[in-house]
Amino acid sequence: MQGFPFKSRVGMFFGMLCLYVPLTLGGGVLSLTTLKEYFAFPSELSFSSFFVYGFSAVFILTPVAFFSLWPIFLGRRVSIEMQRYLTKYMIAVFFITVAFQIGFKVYFTNKLEDKGYVACPGAPKAWVPGMATRYVKNIQLCSQ
């Protein structure tokens, strides 16, 4: 097992605070806010199923952050066996996320169509083409 000097451990701690905490909390909060907005069914919304990855950040990065605490506080790496389990877990969560993203997209677009929404052609403002679709209740709002 590789040992880590105190200076490296302090750097890892601040690195974890600056990387994992914002990504985990920010991803979860932003995804939850987006989900609430979607189910409020406003008269106009830009739908992207990629918000699911914010939730997956919570499930993937939380164990990574936990195992990052091991070298910070104990000064040595996590065992190879634990790293293998973590890797398998992260891969499984990724595939579950992709499947959930596809399923949610199918479910939600059908729900939008049932509620009378119409998809506008082109990409919504501030979105990369193909990443989101703008839905409106009144077709005349598409031209605005």
Short mmCIF file of N, CA, C and O in Angstrom, two decimals:
data_model
loop_
_atom_site.label_atom_id
_atom_site.label_comp_id
_atom_site.label_asym_id
_atom_site.label_seq_id
_atom_site.Cartn_x
_atom_site.Cartn_y
_atom_site.Cartn_z
N MET A 1 0.84 -1.19 0.00
CA MET A 1 0.00 0.00 0.00
C MET A 1 0.89 1.25 0.00
O MET A 1 1.87 1.30 0.72
N GLN A 2 0.48 2.20 -0.78
CA GLN A 2 1.23 3.45 -0.88
C GLN A 2 0.80 4.38 0.24
O GLN A 2 -0.38 4.59 0.49
N GLY A 3 1.79 4.97 0.93
CA GLY A 3 1.50 5.95 1.97
C GLY A 3 1.49 7.35 1.38
O GLY A 3 2.14 7.63 0.36
N PHE A 4 0.75 8.24 2.00
CA PHE A 4 0.66 9.62 1.53
C PHE A 4 1.15 10.56 2.61
O PHE A 4 0.71 10.46 3.77
N PRO A 5 2.07 11.49 2.26
CA PRO A 5 2.52 12.47 3.26
C PRO A 5 1.39 13.44 3.62
O PRO A 5 0.41 13.58 2.89
N PHE A 6 1.54 14.08 4.76
CA PHE A 6 0.49 14.96 5.28
C PHE A 6 0.13 16.07 4.28
O PHE A 6 -1.05 16.38 4.10
N LYS A 7 1.12 16.65 3.62
CA LYS A 7 0.86 17.73 2.67
C LYS A 7 -0.04 17.25 1.52
O LYS A 7 -0.97 17.96 1.11
N SER A 8 0.21 16.07 1.02
CA SER A 8 -0.63 15.51 -0.05
C SER A 8 -2.05 15.25 0.46
O SER A 8 -3.02 15.45 -0.27
N ARG A 9 -2.15 14.78 1.70
CA ARG A 9 -3.46 14.48 2.27
C ARG A 9 -4.30 15.75 2.43
O ARG A 9 -5.51 15.74 2.17
N VAL A 10 -3.67 16.84 2.82
CA VAL A 10 -4.39 18.11 2.93
C VAL A 10 -4.84 18.58 1.55
O VAL A 10 -5.98 19.02 1.37
N GLY A 11 -3.98 18.45 0.55
CA GLY A 11 -4.35 18.81 -0.82
C GLY A 11 -5.49 17.97 -1.34
O GLY A 11 -6.41 18.47 -1.99
N MET A 12 -5.48 16.66 -1.03
CA MET A 12 -6.57 15.78 -1.46
C MET A 12 -7.88 16.18 -0.78
O MET A 12 -8.94 16.12 -1.40
N PHE A 13 -7.81 16.57 0.48
CA PHE A 13 -9.01 16.96 1.20
C PHE A 13 -9.65 18.19 0.55
O PHE A 13 -10.86 18.21 0.28
N PHE A 14 -8.84 19.21 0.27
CA PHE A 14 -9.40 20.41 -0.36
C PHE A 14 -9.84 20.13 -1.80
O PHE A 14 -10.82 20.71 -2.27
N GLY A 15 -9.12 19.25 -2.47
CA GLY A 15 -9.54 18.86 -3.81
C GLY A 15 -10.90 18.17 -3.79
O GLY A 15 -11.76 18.42 -4.64
N MET A 16 -11.10 17.31 -2.79
CA MET A 16 -12.38 16.63 -2.66
C MET A 16 -13.49 17.63 -2.35
O MET A 16 -14.59 17.56 -2.90
N LEU A 17 -13.20 18.58 -1.47
CA LEU A 17 -14.21 19.60 -1.16
C LEU A 17 -14.58 20.43 -2.38
O LEU A 17 -15.74 20.77 -2.57
N CYS A 18 -13.60 20.75 -3.20
CA CYS A 18 -13.85 21.59 -4.37
C CYS A 18 -14.43 20.82 -5.55
O CYS A 18 -15.02 21.43 -6.44
N LEU A 19 -14.28 19.50 -5.58
CA LEU A 19 -14.75 18.72 -6.72
C LEU A 19 -16.00 17.91 -6.40
O LEU A 19 -17.05 18.10 -7.02
N TYR A 20 -15.91 17.03 -5.44
CA TYR A 20 -17.02 16.12 -5.17
C TYR A 20 -18.24 16.80 -4.57
O TYR A 20 -19.37 16.53 -4.97
N VAL A 21 -18.01 17.67 -3.62
CA VAL A 21 -19.15 18.30 -2.93
C VAL A 21 -19.99 19.13 -3.90
O VAL A 21 -21.20 18.94 -3.98
N PRO A 22 -19.41 20.04 -4.69
CA PRO A 22 -20.26 20.80 -5.63
C PRO A 22 -20.92 19.93 -6.69
O PRO A 22 -22.08 20.15 -7.03
N LEU A 23 -20.19 18.94 -7.21
CA LEU A 23 -20.78 18.08 -8.24
C LEU A 23 -21.91 17.23 -7.68
O LEU A 23 -22.94 17.07 -8.32
N THR A 24 -21.73 16.71 -6.49
CA THR A 24 -22.75 15.85 -5.90
C THR A 24 -23.97 16.67 -5.49
O THR A 24 -25.10 16.37 -5.89
N LEU A 25 -23.75 17.70 -4.71
CA LEU A 25 -24.88 18.53 -4.26
C LEU A 25 -25.49 19.32 -5.41
O LEU A 25 -26.70 19.37 -5.56
N GLY A 26 -24.64 19.92 -6.23
CA GLY A 26 -25.14 20.72 -7.36
C GLY A 26 -25.90 19.87 -8.36
O GLY A 26 -26.97 20.25 -8.83
N GLY A 27 -25.35 18.71 -8.70
CA GLY A 27 -26.02 17.83 -9.65
C GLY A 27 -27.36 17.36 -9.14
O GLY A 27 -28.35 17.36 -9.87
N GLY A 28 -27.41 16.98 -7.88
CA GLY A 28 -28.67 16.52 -7.30
C GLY A 28 -29.71 17.61 -7.20
O GLY A 28 -30.87 17.41 -7.58
N VAL A 29 -29.31 18.78 -6.74
CA VAL A 29 -30.26 19.89 -6.57
C VAL A 29 -30.75 20.39 -7.92
O VAL A 29 -31.95 20.62 -8.10
N LEU A 30 -29.85 20.56 -8.88
CA LEU A 30 -30.27 21.03 -10.21
C LEU A 30 -31.18 20.03 -10.89
O LEU A 30 -32.16 20.41 -11.54
N SER A 31 -30.89 18.76 -10.75
CA SER A 31 -31.75 17.74 -11.37
C SER A 31 -33.12 17.71 -10.71
O SER A 31 -34.14 17.57 -11.39
N LEU A 32 -33.16 17.85 -9.40
CA LEU A 32 -34.44 17.86 -8.70
C LEU A 32 -35.25 19.09 -9.08
O LEU A 32 -36.47 19.00 -9.32
N THR A 33 -34.60 20.23 -9.20
CA THR A 33 -35.28 21.46 -9.63
C THR A 33 -35.83 21.31 -11.04
O THR A 33 -36.97 21.72 -11.32
N THR A 34 -35.05 20.73 -11.92
CA THR A 34 -35.49 20.51 -13.30
C THR A 34 -36.68 19.57 -13.34
O THR A 34 -37.65 19.81 -14.07
N LEU A 35 -36.63 18.51 -12.56
CA LEU A 35 -37.74 17.55 -12.52
C LEU A 35 -39.02 18.20 -12.01
O LEU A 35 -40.10 17.97 -12.56
N LYS A 36 -38.91 19.05 -10.98
CA LYS A 36 -40.09 19.78 -10.48
C LYS A 36 -40.66 20.68 -11.56
O LYS A 36 -41.88 20.77 -11.72
N GLU A 37 -39.79 21.36 -12.30
CA GLU A 37 -40.25 22.25 -13.37
C GLU A 37 -40.98 21.46 -14.45
O GLU A 37 -42.01 21.89 -14.94
N TYR A 38 -40.43 20.29 -14.81
CA TYR A 38 -41.07 19.48 -15.84
C TYR A 38 -42.48 19.07 -15.42
O TYR A 38 -43.41 19.13 -16.21
N PHE A 39 -42.63 18.62 -14.19
CA PHE A 39 -43.94 18.12 -13.75
C PHE A 39 -44.89 19.24 -13.32
O PHE A 39 -46.03 18.95 -12.97
N ALA A 40 -44.45 20.49 -13.39
CA ALA A 40 -45.36 21.62 -13.20
C ALA A 40 -46.12 21.89 -14.50
O ALA A 40 -47.13 22.57 -14.50
N PHE A 41 -45.63 21.35 -15.61
CA PHE A 41 -46.21 21.50 -16.93
C PHE A 41 -46.54 22.96 -17.26
O PHE A 41 -47.69 23.32 -17.41
N PRO A 42 -45.49 23.81 -17.38
CA PRO A 42 -45.72 25.20 -17.77
C PRO A 42 -46.19 25.26 -19.23
O PRO A 42 -46.16 24.26 -19.95
N SER A 43 -46.60 26.43 -19.68
CA SER A 43 -47.10 26.55 -21.05
C SER A 43 -45.99 26.34 -22.08
O SER A 43 -46.25 26.05 -23.24
N GLU A 44 -44.74 26.48 -21.64
CA GLU A 44 -43.59 26.31 -22.54
C GLU A 44 -42.44 25.73 -21.73
O GLU A 44 -42.15 26.18 -20.62
N LEU A 45 -41.79 24.69 -22.25
CA LEU A 45 -40.64 24.13 -21.56
C LEU A 45 -39.65 23.53 -22.54
O LEU A 45 -40.03 23.09 -23.63
N SER A 46 -38.39 23.55 -22.15
CA SER A 46 -37.34 22.92 -22.94
C SER A 46 -36.99 21.62 -22.23
O SER A 46 -36.46 21.63 -21.12
N PHE A 47 -37.29 20.50 -22.88
CA PHE A 47 -37.09 19.19 -22.26
C PHE A 47 -35.81 18.55 -22.73
O PHE A 47 -35.53 18.48 -23.92
N SER A 48 -35.02 18.10 -21.77
CA SER A 48 -33.83 17.31 -22.04
C SER A 48 -33.78 16.18 -21.04
O SER A 48 -33.90 16.41 -19.83
N SER A 49 -33.58 14.98 -21.51
CA SER A 49 -33.53 13.85 -20.60
C SER A 49 -32.15 13.70 -19.95
O SER A 49 -31.94 12.80 -19.15
N PHE A 50 -31.23 14.60 -20.24
CA PHE A 50 -29.90 14.52 -19.67
C PHE A 50 -29.85 14.97 -18.21
O PHE A 50 -28.82 14.82 -17.57
N PHE A 51 -30.94 15.49 -17.68
CA PHE A 51 -30.95 15.88 -16.27
C PHE A 51 -30.75 14.66 -15.37
O PHE A 51 -30.32 14.78 -14.22
N VAL A 52 -31.02 13.48 -15.90
CA VAL A 52 -30.87 12.24 -15.13
C VAL A 52 -29.44 12.06 -14.65
O VAL A 52 -29.18 11.51 -13.58
N TYR A 53 -28.48 12.55 -15.42
CA TYR A 53 -27.08 12.39 -15.04
C TYR A 53 -26.72 13.19 -13.79
O TYR A 53 -25.75 12.87 -13.11
N GLY A 54 -27.48 14.20 -13.46
CA GLY A 54 -27.27 14.91 -12.20
C GLY A 54 -27.60 14.02 -11.02
O GLY A 54 -26.90 14.02 -10.00
N PHE A 55 -28.67 13.23 -11.15
CA PHE A 55 -29.00 12.27 -10.10
C PHE A 55 -27.95 11.17 -10.02
O PHE A 55 -27.58 10.73 -8.94
N SER A 56 -27.46 10.73 -11.17
CA SER A 56 -26.46 9.66 -11.14
C SER A 56 -25.16 10.15 -10.52
O SER A 56 -24.42 9.36 -9.94
N ALA A 57 -24.88 11.45 -10.62
CA ALA A 57 -23.68 11.99 -9.98
C ALA A 57 -23.73 11.74 -8.48
O ALA A 57 -22.72 11.43 -7.86
N VAL A 58 -24.91 11.85 -7.90
CA VAL A 58 -25.05 11.60 -6.47
C VAL A 58 -24.72 10.15 -6.16
O VAL A 58 -23.97 9.85 -5.23
N PHE A 59 -25.24 9.22 -6.96
CA PHE A 59 -25.05 7.80 -6.68
C PHE A 59 -23.64 7.31 -7.03
O PHE A 59 -23.17 6.34 -6.46
N ILE A 60 -23.00 7.97 -7.98
CA ILE A 60 -21.65 7.56 -8.36
C ILE A 60 -20.60 8.24 -7.50
O ILE A 60 -19.66 7.62 -7.01
N LEU A 61 -20.75 9.55 -7.29
CA LEU A 61 -19.70 10.29 -6.60
C LEU A 61 -19.71 10.14 -5.08
O LEU A 61 -18.69 10.36 -4.44
N THR A 62 -20.83 9.76 -4.50
CA THR A 62 -20.86 9.59 -3.04
C THR A 62 -19.92 8.47 -2.59
O THR A 62 -19.10 8.69 -1.68
N PRO A 63 -19.98 7.27 -3.20
CA PRO A 63 -19.00 6.26 -2.78
C PRO A 63 -17.56 6.64 -3.14
O PRO A 63 -16.64 6.32 -2.40
N VAL A 64 -17.38 7.34 -4.25
CA VAL A 64 -16.04 7.78 -4.62
C VAL A 64 -15.51 8.74 -3.56
O VAL A 64 -14.35 8.65 -3.14
N ALA A 65 -16.35 9.65 -3.11
CA ALA A 65 -15.93 10.59 -2.06
C ALA A 65 -15.63 9.84 -0.77
O ALA A 65 -14.66 10.16 -0.08
N PHE A 66 -16.45 8.85 -0.45
CA PHE A 66 -16.22 8.07 0.76
C PHE A 66 -14.86 7.36 0.71
O PHE A 66 -14.09 7.39 1.67
N PHE A 67 -14.56 6.73 -0.43
CA PHE A 67 -13.28 6.05 -0.55
C PHE A 67 -12.12 7.02 -0.70
O PHE A 67 -10.96 6.64 -0.51
N SER A 68 -12.40 8.27 -1.04
CA SER A 68 -11.35 9.28 -1.07
C SER A 68 -10.98 9.72 0.34
O SER A 68 -9.88 10.22 0.56
N LEU A 69 -11.90 9.55 1.26
CA LEU A 69 -11.59 9.91 2.65
C LEU A 69 -10.58 8.94 3.27
O LEU A 69 -9.85 9.30 4.18
N TRP A 70 -10.55 7.71 2.76
CA TRP A 70 -9.65 6.70 3.27
C TRP A 70 -8.19 7.17 3.23
O TRP A 70 -7.51 7.17 4.27
N PRO A 71 -7.65 7.57 2.06
CA PRO A 71 -6.26 8.03 2.06
C PRO A 71 -6.07 9.36 2.78
O PRO A 71 -4.99 9.63 3.31
N ILE A 72 -7.11 10.18 2.84
CA ILE A 72 -6.96 11.47 3.50
C ILE A 72 -6.77 11.28 5.00
O ILE A 72 -5.87 11.87 5.61
N PHE A 73 -7.59 10.45 5.61
CA PHE A 73 -7.53 10.31 7.07
C PHE A 73 -6.60 9.19 7.53
O PHE A 73 -6.00 9.28 8.60
N LEU A 74 -6.47 8.12 6.74
CA LEU A 74 -5.61 7.01 7.15
C LEU A 74 -4.24 7.04 6.49
O LEU A 74 -3.34 6.30 6.90
N GLY A 75 -4.09 7.83 5.43
CA GLY A 75 -2.80 7.97 4.78
C GLY A 75 -2.41 6.83 3.88
O GLY A 75 -1.25 6.69 3.51
N ARG A 76 -3.35 5.97 3.50
CA ARG A 76 -3.03 4.87 2.58
C ARG A 76 -4.22 4.62 1.66
O ARG A 76 -5.33 5.05 1.93
N ARG A 77 -3.94 3.92 0.58
CA ARG A 77 -4.97 3.65 -0.42
C ARG A 77 -5.99 2.62 0.09
O ARG A 77 -5.71 1.81 0.95
N VAL A 78 -7.15 2.65 -0.56
CA VAL A 78 -8.15 1.62 -0.34
C VAL A 78 -7.66 0.35 -1.02
O VAL A 78 -6.98 0.42 -2.05
N SER A 79 -8.02 -0.80 -0.51
CA SER A 79 -7.54 -2.06 -1.09
C SER A 79 -8.02 -2.21 -2.53
O SER A 79 -9.05 -1.66 -2.93
N ILE A 80 -7.28 -2.98 -3.28
CA ILE A 80 -7.62 -3.24 -4.67
C ILE A 80 -8.99 -3.91 -4.77
O ILE A 80 -9.77 -3.62 -5.68
N GLU A 81 -9.30 -4.80 -3.86
CA GLU A 81 -10.59 -5.48 -3.87
C GLU A 81 -11.73 -4.48 -3.71
O GLU A 81 -12.74 -4.56 -4.44
N MET A 82 -11.60 -3.52 -2.82
CA MET A 82 -12.64 -2.50 -2.65
C MET A 82 -12.74 -1.62 -3.90
O MET A 82 -13.83 -1.20 -4.29
N GLN A 83 -11.60 -1.34 -4.52
CA GLN A 83 -11.63 -0.55 -5.74
C GLN A 83 -12.33 -1.30 -6.87
O GLN A 83 -13.04 -0.69 -7.67
N ARG A 84 -12.18 -2.60 -6.92
CA ARG A 84 -12.88 -3.39 -7.93
C ARG A 84 -14.39 -3.34 -7.71
O ARG A 84 -15.16 -3.20 -8.66
N TYR A 85 -14.82 -3.47 -6.44
CA TYR A 85 -16.25 -3.38 -6.14
C TYR A 85 -16.80 -2.01 -6.52
O TYR A 85 -17.89 -1.90 -7.08
N LEU A 86 -16.04 -0.97 -6.20
CA LEU A 86 -16.48 0.39 -6.54
C LEU A 86 -16.59 0.57 -8.04
O LEU A 86 -17.55 1.17 -8.54
N THR A 87 -15.64 0.04 -8.78
CA THR A 87 -15.68 0.15 -10.24
C THR A 87 -16.90 -0.56 -10.81
O THR A 87 -17.60 -0.02 -11.68
N LYS A 88 -17.18 -1.77 -10.33
CA LYS A 88 -18.36 -2.51 -10.80
C LYS A 88 -19.64 -1.76 -10.45
O LYS A 88 -20.57 -1.69 -11.26
N TYR A 89 -19.68 -1.19 -9.26
CA TYR A 89 -20.85 -0.41 -8.83
C TYR A 89 -21.05 0.80 -9.75
O TYR A 89 -22.17 1.07 -10.20
N MET A 90 -19.97 1.52 -10.05
CA MET A 90 -20.08 2.71 -10.89
C MET A 90 -20.54 2.35 -12.30
O MET A 90 -21.36 3.06 -12.89
N ILE A 91 -20.04 1.25 -12.84
CA ILE A 91 -20.46 0.81 -14.17
C ILE A 91 -21.94 0.43 -14.16
O ILE A 91 -22.70 0.80 -15.07
N ALA A 92 -22.36 -0.28 -13.13
CA ALA A 92 -23.77 -0.68 -13.03
C ALA A 92 -24.67 0.55 -12.92
O ALA A 92 -25.71 0.64 -13.60
N VAL A 93 -24.29 1.52 -12.10
CA VAL A 93 -25.10 2.74 -11.96
C VAL A 93 -25.15 3.50 -13.28
O VAL A 93 -26.19 4.04 -13.65
N PHE A 94 -24.06 3.52 -14.00
CA PHE A 94 -24.05 4.20 -15.30
C PHE A 94 -25.05 3.56 -16.26
O PHE A 94 -25.84 4.26 -16.90
N PHE A 95 -25.04 2.22 -16.36
CA PHE A 95 -25.98 1.55 -17.26
C PHE A 95 -27.43 1.72 -16.80
O PHE A 95 -28.32 1.88 -17.63
N ILE A 96 -27.65 1.69 -15.51
CA ILE A 96 -29.00 1.94 -14.99
C ILE A 96 -29.43 3.36 -15.34
O ILE A 96 -30.58 3.59 -15.73
N THR A 97 -28.53 4.31 -15.24
CA THR A 97 -28.83 5.70 -15.58
C THR A 97 -29.21 5.85 -17.05
O THR A 97 -30.17 6.54 -17.39
N VAL A 98 -28.44 5.21 -17.93
CA VAL A 98 -28.75 5.29 -19.36
C VAL A 98 -30.12 4.67 -19.64
O VAL A 98 -30.93 5.25 -20.39
N ALA A 99 -30.41 3.52 -19.04
CA ALA A 99 -31.71 2.88 -19.24
C ALA A 99 -32.84 3.76 -18.69
O ALA A 99 -33.88 3.92 -19.33
N PHE A 100 -32.61 4.36 -17.52
CA PHE A 100 -33.63 5.24 -16.94
C PHE A 100 -33.83 6.48 -17.80
O PHE A 100 -34.96 6.95 -17.98
N GLN A 101 -32.75 7.01 -18.36
CA GLN A 101 -32.85 8.19 -19.22
C GLN A 101 -33.71 7.89 -20.44
O GLN A 101 -34.60 8.67 -20.79
N ILE A 102 -33.49 6.77 -21.07
CA ILE A 102 -34.27 6.40 -22.26
C ILE A 102 -35.73 6.18 -21.88
O ILE A 102 -36.64 6.67 -22.54
N GLY A 103 -35.95 5.43 -20.80
CA GLY A 103 -37.32 5.18 -20.34
C GLY A 103 -38.06 6.44 -19.96
O GLY A 103 -39.23 6.62 -20.30
N PHE A 104 -37.38 7.35 -19.25
CA PHE A 104 -38.02 8.59 -18.84
C PHE A 104 -38.34 9.46 -20.04
O PHE A 104 -39.39 10.10 -20.09
N LYS A 105 -37.45 9.48 -21.04
CA LYS A 105 -37.70 10.28 -22.23
C LYS A 105 -38.95 9.80 -22.95
O LYS A 105 -39.80 10.59 -23.34
N VAL A 106 -39.09 8.49 -23.10
CA VAL A 106 -40.27 7.93 -23.76
C VAL A 106 -41.53 8.25 -22.95
O VAL A 106 -42.54 8.71 -23.49
N TYR A 107 -41.46 8.02 -21.64
CA TYR A 107 -42.61 8.28 -20.76
C TYR A 107 -43.02 9.75 -20.79
O TYR A 107 -44.19 10.08 -20.97
N PHE A 108 -42.04 10.64 -20.62
CA PHE A 108 -42.37 12.06 -20.49
C PHE A 108 -42.82 12.68 -21.80
O PHE A 108 -43.71 13.52 -21.82
N THR A 109 -42.22 12.29 -22.92
CA THR A 109 -42.67 12.85 -24.19
C THR A 109 -44.10 12.39 -24.51
O THR A 109 -44.89 13.16 -25.05
N ASN A 110 -44.43 11.15 -24.15
CA ASN A 110 -45.83 10.69 -24.31
C ASN A 110 -46.77 11.48 -23.41
O ASN A 110 -47.87 11.84 -23.80
N LYS A 111 -46.32 11.77 -22.20
CA LYS A 111 -47.12 12.54 -21.26
C LYS A 111 -47.35 13.96 -21.79
O LYS A 111 -48.45 14.50 -21.69
N LEU A 112 -46.30 14.55 -22.37
CA LEU A 112 -46.43 15.89 -22.95
C LEU A 112 -47.42 15.90 -24.11
O LEU A 112 -48.25 16.80 -24.23
N GLU A 113 -47.33 14.90 -24.96
CA GLU A 113 -48.26 14.81 -26.10
C GLU A 113 -49.69 14.61 -25.62
O GLU A 113 -50.62 15.17 -26.20
N ASP A 114 -49.89 13.83 -24.58
CA ASP A 114 -51.23 13.63 -24.02
C ASP A 114 -51.81 14.93 -23.46
O ASP A 114 -53.02 15.14 -23.48
N LYS A 115 -50.93 15.79 -22.95
CA LYS A 115 -51.38 17.07 -22.39
C LYS A 115 -51.52 18.16 -23.45
O LYS A 115 -51.82 19.30 -23.12
N GLY A 116 -51.27 17.83 -24.70
CA GLY A 116 -51.49 18.77 -25.78
C GLY A 116 -50.28 19.61 -26.16
O GLY A 116 -50.41 20.61 -26.87
N TYR A 117 -49.09 19.22 -25.73
CA TYR A 117 -47.89 19.97 -26.10
C TYR A 117 -47.48 19.62 -27.52
O TYR A 117 -47.71 18.51 -28.00
N VAL A 118 -46.84 20.58 -28.17
CA VAL A 118 -46.34 20.41 -29.53
C VAL A 118 -44.83 20.68 -29.50
O VAL A 118 -44.39 21.64 -28.87
N ALA A 119 -44.05 19.85 -30.17
CA ALA A 119 -42.61 20.05 -30.24
C ALA A 119 -42.29 21.10 -31.29
O ALA A 119 -42.76 21.02 -32.43
N CYS A 120 -41.49 22.08 -30.92
CA CYS A 120 -41.07 23.12 -31.86
C CYS A 120 -39.88 22.61 -32.66
O CYS A 120 -39.03 21.89 -32.14
N PRO A 121 -39.79 23.01 -33.93
CA PRO A 121 -38.63 22.61 -34.73
C PRO A 121 -37.38 23.38 -34.28
O PRO A 121 -37.47 24.48 -33.75
N GLY A 122 -36.23 22.78 -34.46
CA GLY A 122 -34.98 23.45 -34.11
C GLY A 122 -34.64 23.27 -32.64
O GLY A 122 -35.39 22.70 -31.86
N ALA A 123 -33.49 23.80 -32.28
CA ALA A 123 -33.02 23.70 -30.90
C ALA A 123 -33.52 24.90 -30.09
O ALA A 123 -33.59 26.01 -30.61
N PRO A 124 -33.86 24.69 -28.83
CA PRO A 124 -34.25 25.83 -27.98
C PRO A 124 -33.07 26.78 -27.80
O PRO A 124 -31.91 26.39 -27.98
N LYS A 125 -33.37 28.01 -27.44
CA LYS A 125 -32.31 28.99 -27.22
C LYS A 125 -31.40 28.50 -26.10
O LYS A 125 -31.85 27.94 -25.11
N ALA A 126 -30.11 28.72 -26.26
CA ALA A 126 -29.06 28.37 -25.30
C ALA A 126 -28.83 26.87 -25.19
O ALA A 126 -28.18 26.41 -24.26
N TRP A 127 -29.33 26.08 -26.11
CA TRP A 127 -29.10 24.64 -26.11
C TRP A 127 -28.35 24.24 -27.37
O TRP A 127 -28.54 24.83 -28.43
N VAL A 128 -27.53 23.22 -27.26
CA VAL A 128 -26.84 22.67 -28.41
C VAL A 128 -27.87 21.84 -29.19
O VAL A 128 -28.67 21.14 -28.59
N PRO A 129 -27.87 21.94 -30.52
CA PRO A 129 -28.83 21.16 -31.29
C PRO A 129 -28.77 19.66 -30.95
O PRO A 129 -27.70 19.08 -30.83
N GLY A 130 -29.93 19.07 -30.77
CA GLY A 130 -30.03 17.66 -30.44
C GLY A 130 -30.03 17.35 -28.96
O GLY A 130 -30.27 16.22 -28.57
N MET A 131 -29.76 18.34 -28.13
CA MET A 131 -29.70 18.10 -26.69
C MET A 131 -31.04 18.30 -25.99
O MET A 131 -31.26 17.76 -24.92
N ALA A 132 -31.89 19.12 -26.56
CA ALA A 132 -33.18 19.42 -25.92
C ALA A 132 -34.22 19.70 -27.00
O ALA A 132 -33.89 20.01 -28.14
N THR A 133 -35.47 19.61 -26.58
CA THR A 133 -36.59 19.93 -27.45
C THR A 133 -37.49 20.91 -26.73
O THR A 133 -37.79 20.73 -25.55
N ARG A 134 -37.91 21.91 -27.44
CA ARG A 134 -38.82 22.90 -26.86
C ARG A 134 -40.25 22.45 -27.13
O ARG A 134 -40.62 22.17 -28.27
N TYR A 135 -41.03 22.40 -26.06
CA TYR A 135 -42.44 22.02 -26.17
C TYR A 135 -43.30 23.20 -25.74
O TYR A 135 -42.98 23.89 -24.76
N VAL A 136 -44.38 23.44 -26.49
CA VAL A 136 -45.30 24.52 -26.18
C VAL A 136 -46.74 24.00 -26.29
O VAL A 136 -46.99 23.01 -26.98
N LYS A 137 -47.63 24.68 -25.60
CA LYS A 137 -49.05 24.31 -25.71
C LYS A 137 -49.71 24.98 -26.90
O LYS A 137 -50.63 24.45 -27.48
N ASN A 138 -49.21 26.16 -27.26
CA ASN A 138 -49.75 26.90 -28.38
C ASN A 138 -48.68 26.97 -29.46
O ASN A 138 -47.59 27.50 -29.22
N ILE A 139 -48.96 26.48 -30.64
CA ILE A 139 -47.99 26.40 -31.74
C ILE A 139 -47.43 27.78 -32.11
O ILE A 139 -46.32 27.89 -32.60
N GLN A 140 -48.19 28.84 -31.86
CA GLN A 140 -47.74 30.18 -32.19
C GLN A 140 -46.55 30.61 -31.33
O GLN A 140 -45.77 31.48 -31.71
N LEU A 141 -46.36 30.00 -30.17
CA LEU A 141 -45.23 30.32 -29.32
C LEU A 141 -43.90 29.81 -29.88
O LEU A 141 -42.85 30.27 -29.47
N CYS A 142 -43.95 28.90 -30.83
CA CYS A 142 -42.74 28.37 -31.44
C CYS A 142 -41.97 29.46 -32.20
O CYS A 142 -40.75 29.42 -32.26
N SER A 143 -42.68 30.38 -32.78
CA SER A 143 -42.01 31.41 -33.58
C SER A 143 -41.37 32.50 -32.73
O SER A 143 -40.62 33.30 -33.24
N GLN A 144 -41.67 32.53 -31.46
CA GLN A 144 -41.10 33.59 -30.60
C GLN A 144 -39.75 33.22 -30.08
O GLN A 144 -39.39 32.16 -29.81
#
